[in-house]
C-alpha cells in the first residue's frame, strides 16, 4: 500500500467513525478538523507546515462549501491527500491541485523553509518547479 493509499484509508476511517460515533449526526467540520490533525500527525518533522496546509485546505475548500456539513467530498479528500504526498516530497501525479493551490503551497513552504529538513525542502521545491510555479 502506498503512502497516499494509506493516508486515504486512515482518512476514510476517521470519517466513518465520525458518522457512526455520533448517532447519525455527522459533523463535517469536526471530521475535517480531525483530518487536519491526521495530516499533522503523519508529518511531525515538518514544523508548522502541515498545520498551515490544513488551514489552507479548510479555508479554501471546506468552510466555503455549499454543503459543509457533509464535507469532505471525495474531491476535497483527494486534495488533502495530495498535500500529504507533497509533504513527503512526493508528487502523487494526481492533478487535483490547481495552479493557485500550488502557488499557495509554494508560499507556505517559503514561509516555513528554515524549519524544514533540507532534503524534504529540496524535494518539495523540485515538485513546485516541475509544476511550473517558479
mmCIF file with all atom_site columns, N, CA, C and O in Angstrom, residues 8-28 30-32 34-35 71-72 77:
data_model
loop_
_atom_site.group_PDB
_atom_site.id
_atom_site.type_symbol
_atom_site.label_atom_id
_atom_site.label_alt_id
_atom_site.label_comp_id
_atom_site.label_asym_id
_atom_site.label_entity_id
_atom_site.label_seq_id
_atom_site.pdbx_PDB_ins_code
_atom_site.Cartn_x
_atom_site.Cartn_y
_atom_site.Cartn_z
_atom_site.occupancy
_atom_site.B_iso_or_equiv
_atom_site.pdbx_formal_charge
_atom_site.auth_seq_id
_atom_site.auth_comp_id
_atom_site.auth_asym_id
_atom_site.auth_atom_id
_atom_site.pdbx_PDB_model_num
ATOM 1   N N  . UNK A 1 8  ? -5.370  7.935  2.610  1.00 0.00 ? 8  UNK A N  1
ATOM 2   C CA . UNK A 1 8  ? -6.793  7.936  2.261  1.00 0.00 ? 8  UNK A CA 1
ATOM 3   C C  . UNK A 1 8  ? -7.565  6.919  3.085  1.00 0.00 ? 8  UNK A C  1
ATOM 4   O O  . UNK A 1 8  ? -8.701  7.182  3.514  1.00 0.00 ? 8  UNK A O  1
ATOM 5   N N  . UNK A 1 9  ? -6.973  5.770  3.329  1.00 0.00 ? 9  UNK A N  1
ATOM 6   C CA . UNK A 1 9  ? -7.622  4.743  4.139  1.00 0.00 ? 9  UNK A CA 1
ATOM 7   C C  . UNK A 1 9  ? -7.860  5.240  5.563  1.00 0.00 ? 9  UNK A C  1
ATOM 8   O O  . UNK A 1 9  ? -8.951  5.081  6.113  1.00 0.00 ? 9  UNK A O  1
ATOM 9   N N  . UNK A 1 10 ? -6.834  5.842  6.156  1.00 0.00 ? 10 UNK A N  1
ATOM 10  C CA . UNK A 1 10 ? -6.981  6.381  7.512  1.00 0.00 ? 10 UNK A CA 1
ATOM 11  C C  . UNK A 1 10 ? -8.008  7.502  7.549  1.00 0.00 ? 10 UNK A C  1
ATOM 12  O O  . UNK A 1 10 ? -8.807  7.601  8.487  1.00 0.00 ? 10 UNK A O  1
ATOM 13  N N  . UNK A 1 11 ? -8.004  8.349  6.532  1.00 0.00 ? 11 UNK A N  1
ATOM 14  C CA . UNK A 1 11 ? -8.959  9.456  6.476  1.00 0.00 ? 11 UNK A CA 1
ATOM 15  C C  . UNK A 1 11 ? -10.391 8.935  6.378  1.00 0.00 ? 11 UNK A C  1
ATOM 16  O O  . UNK A 1 11 ? -11.296 9.437  7.066  1.00 0.00 ? 11 UNK A O  1
ATOM 17  N N  . UNK A 1 12 ? -10.603 7.930  5.556  1.00 0.00 ? 12 UNK A N  1
ATOM 18  C CA . UNK A 1 12 ? -11.948 7.363  5.411  1.00 0.00 ? 12 UNK A CA 1
ATOM 19  C C  . UNK A 1 12 ? -12.417 6.696  6.696  1.00 0.00 ? 12 UNK A C  1
ATOM 20  O O  . UNK A 1 12 ? -13.604 6.728  7.027  1.00 0.00 ? 12 UNK A O  1
ATOM 21  N N  . UNK A 1 13 ? -11.477 6.105  7.444  1.00 0.00 ? 13 UNK A N  1
ATOM 22  C CA . UNK A 1 13 ? -11.837 5.519  8.746  1.00 0.00 ? 13 UNK A CA 1
ATOM 23  C C  . UNK A 1 13 ? -12.279 6.615  9.715  1.00 0.00 ? 13 UNK A C  1
ATOM 24  O O  . UNK A 1 13 ? -13.238 6.435  10.463 1.00 0.00 ? 13 UNK A O  1
ATOM 25  N N  . UNK A 1 14 ? -11.580 7.735  9.699  1.00 0.00 ? 14 UNK A N  1
ATOM 26  C CA . UNK A 1 14 ? -11.957 8.859  10.563 1.00 0.00 ? 14 UNK A CA 1
ATOM 27  C C  . UNK A 1 14 ? -13.370 9.321  10.225 1.00 0.00 ? 14 UNK A C  1
ATOM 28  O O  . UNK A 1 14 ? -14.198 9.530  11.113 1.00 0.00 ? 14 UNK A O  1
ATOM 29  N N  . UNK A 1 15 ? -13.654 9.467  8.945  1.00 0.00 ? 15 UNK A N  1
ATOM 30  C CA . UNK A 1 15 ? -14.979 9.912  8.507  1.00 0.00 ? 15 UNK A CA 1
ATOM 31  C C  . UNK A 1 15 ? -16.038 8.888  8.905  1.00 0.00 ? 15 UNK A C  1
ATOM 32  O O  . UNK A 1 15 ? -17.104 9.251  9.428  1.00 0.00 ? 15 UNK A O  1
ATOM 33  N N  . UNK A 1 16 ? -15.735 7.622  8.686  1.00 0.00 ? 16 UNK A N  1
ATOM 34  C CA . UNK A 1 16 ? -16.679 6.557  9.035  1.00 0.00 ? 16 UNK A CA 1
ATOM 35  C C  . UNK A 1 16 ? -16.983 6.570  10.533 1.00 0.00 ? 16 UNK A C  1
ATOM 36  O O  . UNK A 1 16 ? -18.145 6.482  10.946 1.00 0.00 ? 16 UNK A O  1
ATOM 37  N N  . UNK A 1 17 ? -15.950 6.688  11.359 1.00 0.00 ? 17 UNK A N  1
ATOM 38  C CA . UNK A 1 17 ? -16.152 6.706  12.812 1.00 0.00 ? 17 UNK A CA 1
ATOM 39  C C  . UNK A 1 17 ? -16.893 7.957  13.254 1.00 0.00 ? 17 UNK A C  1
ATOM 40  O O  . UNK A 1 17 ? -17.704 7.908  14.176 1.00 0.00 ? 17 UNK A O  1
ATOM 41  N N  . UNK A 1 18 ? -16.620 9.064  12.601 1.00 0.00 ? 18 UNK A N  1
ATOM 42  C CA . UNK A 1 18 ? -17.320 10.306 12.941 1.00 0.00 ? 18 UNK A CA 1
ATOM 43  C C  . UNK A 1 18 ? -18.817 10.154 12.677 1.00 0.00 ? 18 UNK A C  1
ATOM 44  O O  . UNK A 1 18 ? -19.644 10.627 13.447 1.00 0.00 ? 18 UNK A O  1
ATOM 45  N N  . UNK A 1 19 ? -19.156 9.453  11.606 1.00 0.00 ? 19 UNK A N  1
ATOM 46  C CA . UNK A 1 19 ? -20.578 9.206  11.303 1.00 0.00 ? 19 UNK A CA 1
ATOM 47  C C  . UNK A 1 19 ? -21.185 8.225  12.320 1.00 0.00 ? 19 UNK A C  1
ATOM 48  O O  . UNK A 1 19 ? -22.262 8.453  12.855 1.00 0.00 ? 19 UNK A O  1
ATOM 49  N N  . UNK A 1 20 ? -20.471 7.144  12.602 1.00 0.00 ? 20 UNK A N  1
ATOM 50  C CA . UNK A 1 20 ? -21.006 6.082  13.460 1.00 0.00 ? 20 UNK A CA 1
ATOM 51  C C  . UNK A 1 20 ? -21.048 6.480  14.930 1.00 0.00 ? 20 UNK A C  1
ATOM 52  O O  . UNK A 1 20 ? -21.983 6.104  15.645 1.00 0.00 ? 20 UNK A O  1
ATOM 53  N N  . UNK A 1 21 ? -20.062 7.222  15.382 1.00 0.00 ? 21 UNK A N  1
ATOM 54  C CA . UNK A 1 21 ? -19.947 7.526  16.805 1.00 0.00 ? 21 UNK A CA 1
ATOM 55  C C  . UNK A 1 21 ? -20.895 8.619  17.286 1.00 0.00 ? 21 UNK A C  1
ATOM 56  O O  . UNK A 1 21 ? -20.987 8.864  18.481 1.00 0.00 ? 21 UNK A O  1
ATOM 57  N N  . UNK A 1 22 ? -21.580 9.268  16.372 1.00 0.00 ? 22 UNK A N  1
ATOM 58  C CA . UNK A 1 22 ? -22.442 10.379 16.762 1.00 0.00 ? 22 UNK A CA 1
ATOM 59  C C  . UNK A 1 22 ? -23.915 10.135 16.450 1.00 0.00 ? 22 UNK A C  1
ATOM 60  O O  . UNK A 1 22 ? -24.665 11.088 16.248 1.00 0.00 ? 22 UNK A O  1
ATOM 61  N N  . UNK A 1 23 ? -24.290 8.881  16.416 1.00 0.00 ? 23 UNK A N  1
ATOM 62  C CA . UNK A 1 23 ? -25.696 8.528  16.252 1.00 0.00 ? 23 UNK A CA 1
ATOM 63  C C  . UNK A 1 23 ? -26.349 9.115  15.020 1.00 0.00 ? 23 UNK A C  1
ATOM 64  O O  . UNK A 1 23 ? -27.503 9.537  15.079 1.00 0.00 ? 23 UNK A O  1
ATOM 65  N N  . UNK A 1 24 ? -25.627 9.158  13.928 1.00 0.00 ? 24 UNK A N  1
ATOM 66  C CA . UNK A 1 24 ? -26.194 9.665  12.688 1.00 0.00 ? 24 UNK A CA 1
ATOM 67  C C  . UNK A 1 24 ? -26.101 11.171 12.534 1.00 0.00 ? 24 UNK A C  1
ATOM 68  O O  . UNK A 1 24 ? -26.543 11.714 11.534 1.00 0.00 ? 24 UNK A O  1
ATOM 69  N N  . UNK A 1 25 ? -25.554 11.855 13.513 1.00 0.00 ? 25 UNK A N  1
ATOM 70  C CA . UNK A 1 25 ? -25.390 13.310 13.427 1.00 0.00 ? 25 UNK A CA 1
ATOM 71  C C  . UNK A 1 25 ? -23.964 13.624 12.996 1.00 0.00 ? 25 UNK A C  1
ATOM 72  O O  . UNK A 1 25 ? -23.109 13.949 13.815 1.00 0.00 ? 25 UNK A O  1
ATOM 73  N N  . UNK A 1 26 ? -23.731 13.522 11.735 1.00 0.00 ? 26 UNK A N  1
ATOM 74  C CA . UNK A 1 26 ? -22.403 13.743 11.187 1.00 0.00 ? 26 UNK A CA 1
ATOM 75  C C  . UNK A 1 26 ? -22.092 15.236 11.151 1.00 0.00 ? 26 UNK A C  1
ATOM 76  O O  . UNK A 1 26 ? -22.896 16.050 10.699 1.00 0.00 ? 26 UNK A O  1
ATOM 77  N N  . UNK A 1 27 ? -20.935 15.596 11.636 1.00 0.00 ? 27 UNK A N  1
ATOM 78  C CA . UNK A 1 27 ? -20.466 16.976 11.625 1.00 0.00 ? 27 UNK A CA 1
ATOM 79  C C  . UNK A 1 27 ? -19.235 17.036 10.726 1.00 0.00 ? 27 UNK A C  1
ATOM 80  O O  . UNK A 1 27 ? -18.136 16.635 11.130 1.00 0.00 ? 27 UNK A O  1
ATOM 81  N N  . UNK A 1 28 ? -19.429 17.492 9.500  1.00 0.00 ? 28 UNK A N  1
ATOM 82  C CA . UNK A 1 28 ? -18.342 17.542 8.529  1.00 0.00 ? 28 UNK A CA 1
ATOM 83  C C  . UNK A 1 28 ? -17.172 18.393 8.977  1.00 0.00 ? 28 UNK A C  1
ATOM 84  O O  . UNK A 1 28 ? -16.018 18.044 8.751  1.00 0.00 ? 28 UNK A O  1
ATOM 85  N N  . UNK A 1 30 ? -16.164 18.958 12.058 1.00 0.00 ? 30 UNK A N  1
ATOM 86  C CA . UNK A 1 30 ? -15.431 18.215 13.089 1.00 0.00 ? 30 UNK A CA 1
ATOM 87  C C  . UNK A 1 30 ? -14.576 17.112 12.446 1.00 0.00 ? 30 UNK A C  1
ATOM 88  O O  . UNK A 1 30 ? -13.423 16.918 12.818 1.00 0.00 ? 30 UNK A O  1
ATOM 89  N N  . UNK A 1 31 ? -15.142 16.419 11.470 1.00 0.00 ? 31 UNK A N  1
ATOM 90  C CA . UNK A 1 31 ? -14.399 15.366 10.769 1.00 0.00 ? 31 UNK A CA 1
ATOM 91  C C  . UNK A 1 31 ? -13.205 15.967 10.034 1.00 0.00 ? 31 UNK A C  1
ATOM 92  O O  . UNK A 1 31 ? -12.096 15.406 10.067 1.00 0.00 ? 31 UNK A O  1
ATOM 93  N N  . UNK A 1 32 ? -13.391 17.110 9.400  1.00 0.00 ? 32 UNK A N  1
ATOM 94  C CA . UNK A 1 32 ? -12.307 17.743 8.656  1.00 0.00 ? 32 UNK A CA 1
ATOM 95  C C  . UNK A 1 32 ? -11.208 18.238 9.598  1.00 0.00 ? 32 UNK A C  1
ATOM 96  O O  . UNK A 1 32 ? -10.030 18.157 9.257  1.00 0.00 ? 32 UNK A O  1
ATOM 97  N N  . UNK A 1 34 ? -10.391 16.743 12.303 1.00 0.00 ? 34 UNK A N  1
ATOM 98  C CA . UNK A 1 34 ? -9.654  15.515 12.629 1.00 0.00 ? 34 UNK A CA 1
ATOM 99  C C  . UNK A 1 34 ? -8.724  15.114 11.485 1.00 0.00 ? 34 UNK A C  1
ATOM 100 O O  . UNK A 1 34 ? -7.629  14.594 11.720 1.00 0.00 ? 34 UNK A O  1
ATOM 101 N N  . UNK A 1 35 ? -9.145  15.363 10.252 1.00 0.00 ? 35 UNK A N  1
ATOM 102 C CA . UNK A 1 35 ? -8.300  15.039 9.104  1.00 0.00 ? 35 UNK A CA 1
ATOM 103 C C  . UNK A 1 35 ? -7.067  15.930 9.069  1.00 0.00 ? 35 UNK A C  1
ATOM 104 O O  . UNK A 1 35 ? -5.974  15.476 8.717  1.00 0.00 ? 35 UNK A O  1
ATOM 105 N N  . UNK A 1 71 ? -19.033 17.563 4.309  1.00 0.00 ? 71 UNK A N  1
ATOM 106 C CA . UNK A 1 71 ? -17.642 17.533 3.848  1.00 0.00 ? 71 UNK A CA 1
ATOM 107 C C  . UNK A 1 71 ? -16.858 16.497 4.638  1.00 0.00 ? 71 UNK A C  1
ATOM 108 O O  . UNK A 1 71 ? -17.236 16.172 5.753  1.00 0.00 ? 71 UNK A O  1
ATOM 109 N N  . UNK A 1 72 ? -15.776 15.987 4.112  1.00 0.00 ? 72 UNK A N  1
ATOM 110 C CA . UNK A 1 72 ? -15.187 16.341 2.836  1.00 0.00 ? 72 UNK A CA 1
ATOM 111 C C  . UNK A 1 72 ? -15.755 15.494 1.705  1.00 0.00 ? 72 UNK A C  1
ATOM 112 O O  . UNK A 1 72 ? -16.065 14.318 1.893  1.00 0.00 ? 72 UNK A O  1
ATOM 113 N N  . UNK A 1 77 ? -11.108 15.440 -0.364 1.00 0.00 ? 77 UNK A N  1
ATOM 114 C CA . UNK A 1 77 ? -10.242 14.487 0.313  1.00 0.00 ? 77 UNK A CA 1
ATOM 115 C C  . UNK A 1 77 ? -8.996  14.197 -0.530 1.00 0.00 ? 77 UNK A C  1
ATOM 116 O O  . UNK A 1 77 ? -7.892  14.071 0.003  1.00 0.00 ? 77 UNK A O  1
#
